[in-house]
mmCIF file of C-alpha atoms in Angstrom:
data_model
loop_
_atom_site.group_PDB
_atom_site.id
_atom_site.type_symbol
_atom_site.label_atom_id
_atom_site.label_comp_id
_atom_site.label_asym_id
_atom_site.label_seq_id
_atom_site.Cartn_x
_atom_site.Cartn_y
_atom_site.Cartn_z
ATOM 1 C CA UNK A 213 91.644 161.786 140.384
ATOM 2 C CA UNK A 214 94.936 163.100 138.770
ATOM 3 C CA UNK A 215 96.258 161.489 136.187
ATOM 4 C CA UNK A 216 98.069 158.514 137.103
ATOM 5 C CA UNK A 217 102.324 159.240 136.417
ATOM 6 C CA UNK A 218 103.241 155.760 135.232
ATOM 7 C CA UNK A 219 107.230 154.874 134.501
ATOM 8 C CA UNK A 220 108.349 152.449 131.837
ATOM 9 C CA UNK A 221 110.745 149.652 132.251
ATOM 10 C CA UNK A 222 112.065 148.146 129.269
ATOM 11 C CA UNK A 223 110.436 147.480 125.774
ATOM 12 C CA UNK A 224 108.246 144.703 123.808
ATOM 13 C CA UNK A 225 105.954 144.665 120.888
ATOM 14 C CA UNK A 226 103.213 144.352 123.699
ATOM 15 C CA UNK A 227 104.472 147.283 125.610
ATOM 16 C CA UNK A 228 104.498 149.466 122.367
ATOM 17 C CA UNK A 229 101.110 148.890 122.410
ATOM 18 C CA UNK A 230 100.513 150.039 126.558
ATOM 19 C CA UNK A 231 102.626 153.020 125.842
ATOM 20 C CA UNK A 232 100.331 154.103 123.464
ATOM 21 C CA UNK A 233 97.150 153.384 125.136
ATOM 22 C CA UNK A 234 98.869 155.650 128.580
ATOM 23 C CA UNK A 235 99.265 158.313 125.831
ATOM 24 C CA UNK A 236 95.480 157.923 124.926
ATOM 25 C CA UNK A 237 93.943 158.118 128.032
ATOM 26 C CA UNK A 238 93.570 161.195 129.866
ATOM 27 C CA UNK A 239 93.888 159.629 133.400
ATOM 28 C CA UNK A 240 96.963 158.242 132.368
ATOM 29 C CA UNK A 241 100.504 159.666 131.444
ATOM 30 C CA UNK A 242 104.458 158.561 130.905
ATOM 31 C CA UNK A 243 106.699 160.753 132.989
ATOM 32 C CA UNK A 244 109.845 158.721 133.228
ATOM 33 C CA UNK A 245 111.008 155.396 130.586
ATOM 34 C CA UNK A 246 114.209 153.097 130.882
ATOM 35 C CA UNK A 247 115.784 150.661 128.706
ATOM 36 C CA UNK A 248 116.214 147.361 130.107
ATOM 37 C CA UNK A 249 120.325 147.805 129.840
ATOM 38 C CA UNK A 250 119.756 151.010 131.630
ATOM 39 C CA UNK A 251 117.361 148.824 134.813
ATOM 40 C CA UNK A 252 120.023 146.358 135.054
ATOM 41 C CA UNK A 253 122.591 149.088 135.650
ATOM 42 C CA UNK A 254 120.675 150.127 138.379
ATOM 43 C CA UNK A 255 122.086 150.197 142.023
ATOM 44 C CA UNK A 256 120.173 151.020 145.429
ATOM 45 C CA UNK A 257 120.050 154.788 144.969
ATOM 46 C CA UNK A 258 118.695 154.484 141.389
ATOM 47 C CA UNK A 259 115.935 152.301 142.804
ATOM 48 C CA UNK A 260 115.412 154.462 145.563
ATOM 49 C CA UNK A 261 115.034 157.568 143.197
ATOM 50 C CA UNK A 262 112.725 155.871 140.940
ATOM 51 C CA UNK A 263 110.472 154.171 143.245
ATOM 52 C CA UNK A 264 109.595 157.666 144.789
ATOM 53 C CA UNK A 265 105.670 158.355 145.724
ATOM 54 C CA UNK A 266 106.186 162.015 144.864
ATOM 55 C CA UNK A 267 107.660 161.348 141.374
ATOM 56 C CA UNK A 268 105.215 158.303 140.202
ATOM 57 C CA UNK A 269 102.512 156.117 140.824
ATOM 58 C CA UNK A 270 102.841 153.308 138.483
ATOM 59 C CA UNK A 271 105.831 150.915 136.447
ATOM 60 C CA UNK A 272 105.003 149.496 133.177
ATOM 61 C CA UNK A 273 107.478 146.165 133.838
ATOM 62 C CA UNK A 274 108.650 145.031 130.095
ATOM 63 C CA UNK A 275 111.801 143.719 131.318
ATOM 64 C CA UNK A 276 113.783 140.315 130.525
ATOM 65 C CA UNK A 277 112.280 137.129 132.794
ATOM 66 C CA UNK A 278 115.152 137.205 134.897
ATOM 67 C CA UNK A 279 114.612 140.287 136.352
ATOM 68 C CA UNK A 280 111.486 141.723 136.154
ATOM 69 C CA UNK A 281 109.873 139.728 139.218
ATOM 70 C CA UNK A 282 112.812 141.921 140.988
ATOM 71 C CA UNK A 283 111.373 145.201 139.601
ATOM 72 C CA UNK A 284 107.906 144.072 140.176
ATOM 73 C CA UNK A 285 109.140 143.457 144.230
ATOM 74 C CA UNK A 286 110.521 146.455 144.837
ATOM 75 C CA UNK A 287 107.878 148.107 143.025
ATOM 76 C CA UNK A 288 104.585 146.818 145.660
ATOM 77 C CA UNK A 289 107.161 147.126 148.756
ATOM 78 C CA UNK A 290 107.400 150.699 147.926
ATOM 79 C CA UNK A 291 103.853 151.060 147.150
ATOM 80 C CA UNK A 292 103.939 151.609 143.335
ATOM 81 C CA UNK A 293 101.309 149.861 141.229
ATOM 82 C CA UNK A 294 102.766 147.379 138.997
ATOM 83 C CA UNK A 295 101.449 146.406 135.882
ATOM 84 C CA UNK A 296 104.125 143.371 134.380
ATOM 85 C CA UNK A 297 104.174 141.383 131.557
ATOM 86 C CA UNK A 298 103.460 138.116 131.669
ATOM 87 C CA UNK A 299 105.352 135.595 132.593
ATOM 88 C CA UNK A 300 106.414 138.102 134.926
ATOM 89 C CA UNK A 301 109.411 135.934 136.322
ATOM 90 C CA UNK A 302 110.915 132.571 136.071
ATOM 91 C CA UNK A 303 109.906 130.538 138.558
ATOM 92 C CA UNK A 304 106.611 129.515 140.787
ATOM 93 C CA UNK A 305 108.783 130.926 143.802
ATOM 94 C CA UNK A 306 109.028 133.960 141.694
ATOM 95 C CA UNK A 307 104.992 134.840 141.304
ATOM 96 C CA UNK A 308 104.978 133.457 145.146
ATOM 97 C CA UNK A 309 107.398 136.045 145.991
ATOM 98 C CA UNK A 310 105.730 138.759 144.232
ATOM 99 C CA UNK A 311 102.156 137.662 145.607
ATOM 100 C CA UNK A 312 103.851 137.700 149.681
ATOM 101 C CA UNK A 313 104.585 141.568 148.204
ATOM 102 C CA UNK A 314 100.767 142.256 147.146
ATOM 103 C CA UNK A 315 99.661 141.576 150.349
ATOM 104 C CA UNK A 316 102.141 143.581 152.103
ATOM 105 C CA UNK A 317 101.361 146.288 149.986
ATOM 106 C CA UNK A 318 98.673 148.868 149.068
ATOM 107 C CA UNK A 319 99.686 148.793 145.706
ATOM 108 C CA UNK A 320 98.083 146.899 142.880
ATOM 109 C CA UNK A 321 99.616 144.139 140.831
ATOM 110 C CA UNK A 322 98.377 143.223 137.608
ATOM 111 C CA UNK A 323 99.949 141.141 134.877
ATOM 112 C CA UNK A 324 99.356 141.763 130.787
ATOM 113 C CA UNK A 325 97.326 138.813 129.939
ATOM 114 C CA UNK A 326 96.768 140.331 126.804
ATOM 115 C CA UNK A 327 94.828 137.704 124.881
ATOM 116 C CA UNK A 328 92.162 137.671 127.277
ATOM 117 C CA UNK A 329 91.408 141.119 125.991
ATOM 118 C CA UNK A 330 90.916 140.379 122.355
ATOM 119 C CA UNK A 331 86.918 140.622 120.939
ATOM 120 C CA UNK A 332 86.972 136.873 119.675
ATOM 121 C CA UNK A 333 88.070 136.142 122.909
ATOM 122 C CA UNK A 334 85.415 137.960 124.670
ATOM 123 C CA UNK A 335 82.668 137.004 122.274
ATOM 124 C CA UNK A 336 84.195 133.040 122.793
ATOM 125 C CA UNK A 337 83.375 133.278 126.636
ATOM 126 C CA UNK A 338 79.534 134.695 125.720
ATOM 127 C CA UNK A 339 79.134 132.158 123.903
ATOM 128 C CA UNK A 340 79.870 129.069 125.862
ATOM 129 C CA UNK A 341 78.182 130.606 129.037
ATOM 130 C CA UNK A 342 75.067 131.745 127.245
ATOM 131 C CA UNK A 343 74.638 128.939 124.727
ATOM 132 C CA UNK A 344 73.421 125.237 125.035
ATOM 133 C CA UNK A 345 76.763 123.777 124.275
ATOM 134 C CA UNK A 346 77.579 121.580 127.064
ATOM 135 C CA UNK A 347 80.010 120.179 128.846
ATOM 136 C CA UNK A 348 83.681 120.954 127.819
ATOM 137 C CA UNK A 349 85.625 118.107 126.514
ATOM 138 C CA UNK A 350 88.786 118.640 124.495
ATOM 139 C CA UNK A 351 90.963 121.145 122.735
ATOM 140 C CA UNK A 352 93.344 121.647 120.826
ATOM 141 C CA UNK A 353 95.894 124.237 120.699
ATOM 142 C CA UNK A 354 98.704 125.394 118.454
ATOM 143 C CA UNK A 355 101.013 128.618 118.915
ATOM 144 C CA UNK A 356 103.596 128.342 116.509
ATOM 145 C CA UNK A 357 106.161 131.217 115.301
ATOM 146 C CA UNK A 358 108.709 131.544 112.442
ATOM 147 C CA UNK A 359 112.142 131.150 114.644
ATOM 148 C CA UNK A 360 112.014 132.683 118.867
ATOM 149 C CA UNK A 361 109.920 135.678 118.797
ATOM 150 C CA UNK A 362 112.417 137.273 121.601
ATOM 151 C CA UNK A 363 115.247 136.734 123.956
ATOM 152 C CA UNK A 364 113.175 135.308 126.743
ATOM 153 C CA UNK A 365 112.083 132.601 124.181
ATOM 154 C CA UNK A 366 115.446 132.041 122.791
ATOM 155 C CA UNK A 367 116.811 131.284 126.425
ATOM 156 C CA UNK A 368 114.304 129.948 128.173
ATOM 157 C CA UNK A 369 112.465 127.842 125.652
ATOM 158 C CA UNK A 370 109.734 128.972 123.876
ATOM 159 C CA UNK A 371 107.166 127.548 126.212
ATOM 160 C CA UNK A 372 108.139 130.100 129.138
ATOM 161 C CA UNK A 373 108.773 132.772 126.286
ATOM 162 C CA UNK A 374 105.698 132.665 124.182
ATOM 163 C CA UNK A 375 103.398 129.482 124.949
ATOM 164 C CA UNK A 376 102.827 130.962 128.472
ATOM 165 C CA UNK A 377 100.478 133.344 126.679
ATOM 166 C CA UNK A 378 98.113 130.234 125.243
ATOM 167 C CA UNK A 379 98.235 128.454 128.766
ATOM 168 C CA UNK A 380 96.972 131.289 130.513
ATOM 169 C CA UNK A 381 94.260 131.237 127.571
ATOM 170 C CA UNK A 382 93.073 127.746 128.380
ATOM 171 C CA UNK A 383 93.086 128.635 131.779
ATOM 172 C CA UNK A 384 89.630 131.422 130.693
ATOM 173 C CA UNK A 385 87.617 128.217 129.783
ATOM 174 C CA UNK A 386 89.050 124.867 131.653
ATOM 175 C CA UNK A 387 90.328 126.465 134.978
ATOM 176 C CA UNK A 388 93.329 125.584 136.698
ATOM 177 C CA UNK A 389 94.699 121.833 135.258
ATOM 178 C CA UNK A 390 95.596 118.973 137.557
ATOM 179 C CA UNK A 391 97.315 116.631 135.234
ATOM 180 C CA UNK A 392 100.332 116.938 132.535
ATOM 181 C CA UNK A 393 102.365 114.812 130.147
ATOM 182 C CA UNK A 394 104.674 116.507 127.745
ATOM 183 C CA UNK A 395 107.089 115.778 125.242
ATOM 184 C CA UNK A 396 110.168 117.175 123.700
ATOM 185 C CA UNK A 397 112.384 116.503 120.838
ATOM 186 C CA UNK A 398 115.778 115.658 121.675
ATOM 187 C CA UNK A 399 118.618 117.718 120.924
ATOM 188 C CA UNK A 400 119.194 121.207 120.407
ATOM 189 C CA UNK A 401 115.844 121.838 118.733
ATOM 190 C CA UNK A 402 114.715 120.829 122.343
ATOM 191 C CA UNK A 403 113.703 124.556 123.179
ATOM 192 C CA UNK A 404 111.894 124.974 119.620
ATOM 193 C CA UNK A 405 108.785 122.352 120.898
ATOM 194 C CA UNK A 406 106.831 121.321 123.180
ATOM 195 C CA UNK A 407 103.773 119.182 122.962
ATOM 196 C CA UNK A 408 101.628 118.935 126.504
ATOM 197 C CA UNK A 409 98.547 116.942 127.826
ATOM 198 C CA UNK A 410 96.708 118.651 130.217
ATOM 199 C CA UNK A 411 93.910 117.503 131.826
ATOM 200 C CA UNK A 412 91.716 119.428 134.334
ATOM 201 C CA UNK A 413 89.422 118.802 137.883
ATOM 202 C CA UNK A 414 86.298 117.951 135.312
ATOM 203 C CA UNK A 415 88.727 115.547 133.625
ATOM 204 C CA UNK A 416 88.513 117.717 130.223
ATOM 205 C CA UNK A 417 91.573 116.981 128.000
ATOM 206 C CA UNK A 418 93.859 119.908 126.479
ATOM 207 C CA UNK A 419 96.914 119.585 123.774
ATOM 208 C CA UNK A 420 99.214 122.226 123.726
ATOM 209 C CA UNK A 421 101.973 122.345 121.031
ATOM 210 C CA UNK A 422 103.922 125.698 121.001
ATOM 211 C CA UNK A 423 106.576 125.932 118.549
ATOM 212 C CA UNK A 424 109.448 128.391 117.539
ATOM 213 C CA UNK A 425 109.650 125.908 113.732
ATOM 214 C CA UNK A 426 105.810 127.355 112.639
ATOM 215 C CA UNK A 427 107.082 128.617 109.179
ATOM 216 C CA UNK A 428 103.327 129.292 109.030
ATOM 217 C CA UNK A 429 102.598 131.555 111.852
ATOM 218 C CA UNK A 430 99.624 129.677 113.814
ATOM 219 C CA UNK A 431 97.367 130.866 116.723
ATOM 220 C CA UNK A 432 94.328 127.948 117.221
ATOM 221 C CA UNK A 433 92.216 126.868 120.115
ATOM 222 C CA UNK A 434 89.714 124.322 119.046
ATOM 223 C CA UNK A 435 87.628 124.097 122.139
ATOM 224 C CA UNK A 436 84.810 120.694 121.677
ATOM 225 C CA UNK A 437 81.519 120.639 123.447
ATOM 226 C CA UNK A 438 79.108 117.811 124.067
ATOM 227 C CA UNK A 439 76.915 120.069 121.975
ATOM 228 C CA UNK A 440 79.199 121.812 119.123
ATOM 229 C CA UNK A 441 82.684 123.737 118.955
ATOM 230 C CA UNK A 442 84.250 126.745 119.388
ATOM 231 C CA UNK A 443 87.027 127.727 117.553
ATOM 232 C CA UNK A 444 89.836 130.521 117.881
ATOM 233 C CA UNK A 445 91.967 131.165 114.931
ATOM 234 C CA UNK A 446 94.511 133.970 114.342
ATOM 235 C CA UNK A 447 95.306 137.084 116.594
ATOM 236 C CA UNK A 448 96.075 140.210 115.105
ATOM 237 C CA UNK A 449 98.658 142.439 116.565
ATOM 238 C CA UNK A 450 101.180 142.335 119.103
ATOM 239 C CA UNK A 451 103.413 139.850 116.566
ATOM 240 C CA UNK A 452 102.291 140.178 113.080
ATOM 241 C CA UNK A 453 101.439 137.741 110.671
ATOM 242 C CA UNK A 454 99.140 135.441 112.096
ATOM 243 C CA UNK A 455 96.595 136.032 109.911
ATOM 244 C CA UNK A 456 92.988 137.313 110.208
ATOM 245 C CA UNK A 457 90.969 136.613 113.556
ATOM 246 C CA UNK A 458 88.435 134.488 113.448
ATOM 247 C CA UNK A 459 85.714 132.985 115.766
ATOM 248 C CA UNK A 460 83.657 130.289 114.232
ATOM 249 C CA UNK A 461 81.292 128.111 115.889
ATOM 250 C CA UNK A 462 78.775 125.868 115.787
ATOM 251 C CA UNK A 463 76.209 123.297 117.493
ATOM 252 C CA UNK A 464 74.964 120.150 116.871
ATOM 253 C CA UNK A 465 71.965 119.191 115.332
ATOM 254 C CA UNK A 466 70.500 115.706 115.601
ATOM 255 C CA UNK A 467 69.039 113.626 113.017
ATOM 256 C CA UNK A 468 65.725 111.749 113.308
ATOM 257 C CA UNK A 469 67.481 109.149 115.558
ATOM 258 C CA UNK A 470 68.600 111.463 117.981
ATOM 259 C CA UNK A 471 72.144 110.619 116.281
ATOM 260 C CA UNK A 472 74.521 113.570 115.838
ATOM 261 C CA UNK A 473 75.223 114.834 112.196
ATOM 262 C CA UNK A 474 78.187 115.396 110.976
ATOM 263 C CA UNK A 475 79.521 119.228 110.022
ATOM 264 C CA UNK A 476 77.207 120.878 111.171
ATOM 265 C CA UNK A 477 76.576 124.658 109.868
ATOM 266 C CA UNK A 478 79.084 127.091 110.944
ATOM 267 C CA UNK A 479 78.943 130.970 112.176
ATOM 268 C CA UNK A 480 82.650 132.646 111.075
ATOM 269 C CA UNK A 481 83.229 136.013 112.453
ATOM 270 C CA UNK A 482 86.164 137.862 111.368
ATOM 271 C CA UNK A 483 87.648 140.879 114.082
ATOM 272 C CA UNK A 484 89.390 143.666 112.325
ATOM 273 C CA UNK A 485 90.688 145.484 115.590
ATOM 274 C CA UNK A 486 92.173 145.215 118.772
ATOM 275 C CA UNK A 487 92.266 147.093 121.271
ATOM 276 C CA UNK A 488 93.583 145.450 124.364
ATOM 277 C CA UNK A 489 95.727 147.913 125.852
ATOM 278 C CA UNK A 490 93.151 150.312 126.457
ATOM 279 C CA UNK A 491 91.106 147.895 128.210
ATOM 280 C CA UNK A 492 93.582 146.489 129.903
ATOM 281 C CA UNK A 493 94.673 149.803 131.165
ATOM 282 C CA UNK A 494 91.407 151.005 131.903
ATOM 283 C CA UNK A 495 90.610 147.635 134.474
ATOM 284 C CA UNK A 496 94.395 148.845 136.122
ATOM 285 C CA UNK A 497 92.777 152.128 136.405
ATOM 286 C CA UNK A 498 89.142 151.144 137.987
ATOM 287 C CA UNK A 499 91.420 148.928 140.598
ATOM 288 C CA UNK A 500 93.923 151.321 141.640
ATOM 289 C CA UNK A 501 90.897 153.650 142.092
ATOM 290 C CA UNK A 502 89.527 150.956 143.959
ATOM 291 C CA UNK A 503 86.199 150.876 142.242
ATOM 292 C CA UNK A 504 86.482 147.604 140.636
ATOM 293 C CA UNK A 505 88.848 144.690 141.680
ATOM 294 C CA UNK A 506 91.075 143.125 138.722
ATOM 295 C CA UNK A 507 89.170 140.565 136.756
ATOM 296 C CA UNK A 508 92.116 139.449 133.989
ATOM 297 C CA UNK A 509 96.227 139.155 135.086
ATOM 298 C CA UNK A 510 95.462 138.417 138.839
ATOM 299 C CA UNK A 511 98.500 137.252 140.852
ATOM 300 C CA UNK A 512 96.400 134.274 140.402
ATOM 301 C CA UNK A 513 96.533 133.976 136.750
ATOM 302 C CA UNK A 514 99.829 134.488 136.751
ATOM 303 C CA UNK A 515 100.520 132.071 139.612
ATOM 304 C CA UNK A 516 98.209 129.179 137.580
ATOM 305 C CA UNK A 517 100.121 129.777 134.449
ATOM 306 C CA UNK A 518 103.426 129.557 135.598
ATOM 307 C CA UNK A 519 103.053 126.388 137.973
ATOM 308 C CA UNK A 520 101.436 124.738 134.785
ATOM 309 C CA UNK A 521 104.810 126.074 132.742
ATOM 310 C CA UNK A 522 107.050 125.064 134.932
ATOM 311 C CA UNK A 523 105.271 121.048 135.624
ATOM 312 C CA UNK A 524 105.200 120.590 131.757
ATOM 313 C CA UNK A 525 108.861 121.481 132.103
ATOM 314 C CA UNK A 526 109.176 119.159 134.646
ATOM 315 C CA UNK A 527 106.948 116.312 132.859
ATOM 316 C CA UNK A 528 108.426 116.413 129.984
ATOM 317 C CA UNK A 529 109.655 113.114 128.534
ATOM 318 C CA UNK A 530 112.667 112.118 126.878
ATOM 319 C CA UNK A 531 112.259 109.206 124.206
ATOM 320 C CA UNK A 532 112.834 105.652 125.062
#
């Protein structure tokens, strides 16, 4: 197969990182790149002359919320495989829209759910299916960052612009959620935090609190077990600063009355590399090949995460 001619639209610290995996891999390669000032310039015959079989095969979507489900659209209708950041528009009507297009189309659509790709990730969902840990119960989750970590987060609220990332997360080990509650603080530090209940079909609680006020950058999922816990802590690039990544569990050991003990003995492992473009990139490949269908950043996934954004949104609570 030749080398699949991929175009860029737009720019993020995520899509830094896909440029430079295309540039890596040998069935891969960047023939045309636009700013996303220069994509909302755009009129008929610019779309017309980009979406062109005989020019490329494949957009790299970084663009603002607000307009990259329109990319994305075009993009399938005219039979270019689409590979779009998450959230990948701003509505549930939007990812509905965009999964009508998938079916009409030959093309593939993928979106970057990056953190699925990271090791501790990875080595998190080993663990729980291989391991005697039990039913899920809880977690916890915090994804905090020093002030809005980009445009989409600064006008949208920084659950649609960065928590979206951490509920598409939960989604790996809870599946889709049934239930939400969520609160806000009043005011115009209302976009800053959000704090969500989630509960799913096995009736397994999640708390969500995404923040733009985390001085101390924060990335956790504390996921509890019947039989231990599983913790996530830190993620190394994309955004700096959030510290090392970790994975550290552990499982329960009973004392001579069957009762649990208390702190049990952990396992900390500590990932010094990421690589999640390249095998994000690589999955895109296999599926537009058609040798392997898409496992992470289904229309799906996206579709799950969004309609779960977009009923906290609607759930959440102002105080009495």
């Amino acid at each position: 197969m030749k080398a699949l001619r991929f175009a860029i639209l737009g720019k993020s610290h995520l899509a830094v990182e896909r440029l430079q995996a295309i540039e890596e891999n040998e069935n891969a390669r960047i023939v045309r790149s636009f700013s996303a000032a220069q994509v909302a310039r755009f009129k008929a015959d610019d779309w017309a002359s980009l979406l062109n079989r005989k020019h490329i095969d494949a957009v790299v979507i970084a663009l603002p919320a607000d307009s990259a489900a329109d990319a994305a659209r075009r993009a399938l209708l005219a039979g270019i495989h689409v590979l779009s950041e998450l959230p990948g528009g701003l509505t549930v009507e939007d990812i509905i829209n965009l999964r009508e297009a998938e079916t009409k189309s030959d093309a593939v659509l993928k979106f970057g759910c990056s953190l699925r790709y990271h090791e501790s990730v990875r080595a998190a969902e080993d663990l729980v299916r291989t391991e005697p840990y039990g039913r899920l119960l809880t977690a916890r989750a915090v994804y905090g960052h020093a002030g809005f970590p980009g445009p989409d987060a600064r006008q949208h609220g920084i659950l649609l612009g960065h928590g979206i990332h951490m509920l598409d997360l939960l989604h790996v080990f809870f599946g889709p959620f049934e239930s939400v509650k969520a609160m806000a603080p009043e005011g115009p530090d209302g976009q800053a935090n959000l704090f969500a209940i989630l509960k799913s079909g096995s009736g397994a609680i999640a708390q969500l609190h995404t923040s733009a006020t985390s001085w101390r950058q924060t990335f956790r999922i504390e996921l509890g077990y019947e039989q231990g816990y599983v913790w996530l802590d830190g993620h190394l690039p994309g955004l700096a600063a959030y510290g090392p990544e970790m994975l550290i569990h552990a499982q329960l050991l009973p004392d001579a009355t069957g009762a649990p003990q208390p702190n049990p003995e952990e396992t900390v492992i500590e990932y010094r590399h990421v690589a999640f473009a390249a095998h994000e990139l690589e999955e895109f490949l296999a599926a537009v090949r058609g040798e392997t269908p898409l496992r992470h950043g289904t229309s799906r996934h996206a579709f799950d995460a969004m309609n779960i954004a977009q009923r906290i949104c609607a759930a959440t609570e102002t105080w009495a």
